[in-house]
Amino acid sequence: MSRSTDLWSYAEIARHINVQPETVRNYRRHGLLPEPDVVDGGGHPRWYPETVRAWARRRPGHR
């Protein structure tokens, strides 16, 4: 089970849904990804695994 302090980047999201990280970036550009839970000090968006899992269950094209 993930700790609430774990945060996922584009790469972790991509691995979770079996796509390339650039695909996840495109989802965000087109408003298809939830807003990040945190933006780190370098300006990189991060999401809690629970946020991603909930989104992945209802995303378009999910089987």
XYZ file of C-alpha atoms in Angstrom:
63
model
C 0.000 0.000 0.000
C 1.283 3.466 -0.863
C 2.024 5.927 1.861
C 0.219 9.236 1.568
C 3.623 10.915 1.185
C 4.346 9.026 -2.064
C 3.915 11.248 -5.097
C 3.922 10.162 -8.731
C 5.461 11.974 -11.679
C 4.473 11.627 -15.323
C 6.723 8.544 -15.525
C 4.997 6.707 -12.659
C 1.557 7.548 -14.041
C 2.639 6.326 -17.471
C 3.852 3.007 -16.002
C 0.576 2.600 -14.103
C -1.573 2.997 -17.244
C 0.907 1.419 -19.704
C 1.591 4.449 -21.901
C 4.602 6.670 -22.596
C 5.260 9.667 -20.298
C 4.667 12.022 -23.235
C 1.123 10.640 -23.524
C 0.478 11.595 -19.897
C 1.876 15.084 -20.564
C -0.509 15.383 -23.505
C -3.419 14.323 -21.280
C -2.534 17.185 -18.942
C -2.172 19.710 -21.794
C -5.640 18.761 -23.021
C -7.209 18.896 -19.558
C -7.702 15.130 -19.323
C -5.539 14.585 -16.239
C -6.544 15.778 -12.760
C -4.816 18.860 -11.430
C -1.593 17.944 -9.601
C -1.859 17.367 -5.871
C 1.521 19.078 -5.422
C 3.918 21.109 -7.536
C 7.430 20.584 -6.220
C 10.087 23.253 -5.747
C 11.303 22.744 -9.317
C 7.826 23.342 -10.730
C 7.227 19.651 -11.494
C 3.667 18.387 -10.990
C 3.134 15.373 -8.725
C 0.075 13.297 -7.902
C -0.843 10.985 -5.041
C -1.245 7.386 -6.225
C -4.856 7.417 -4.988
C -5.619 10.414 -7.233
C -4.168 8.631 -10.256
C -5.891 5.323 -9.518
C -9.301 7.011 -9.211
C -8.728 8.926 -12.457
C -7.445 5.825 -14.282
C -10.609 3.856 -13.437
C -12.808 6.443 -15.142
C -10.539 7.769 -17.924
C -11.774 7.541 -21.514
C -10.818 4.310 -23.232
C -10.232 2.462 -19.977
C -11.206 -1.179 -20.272
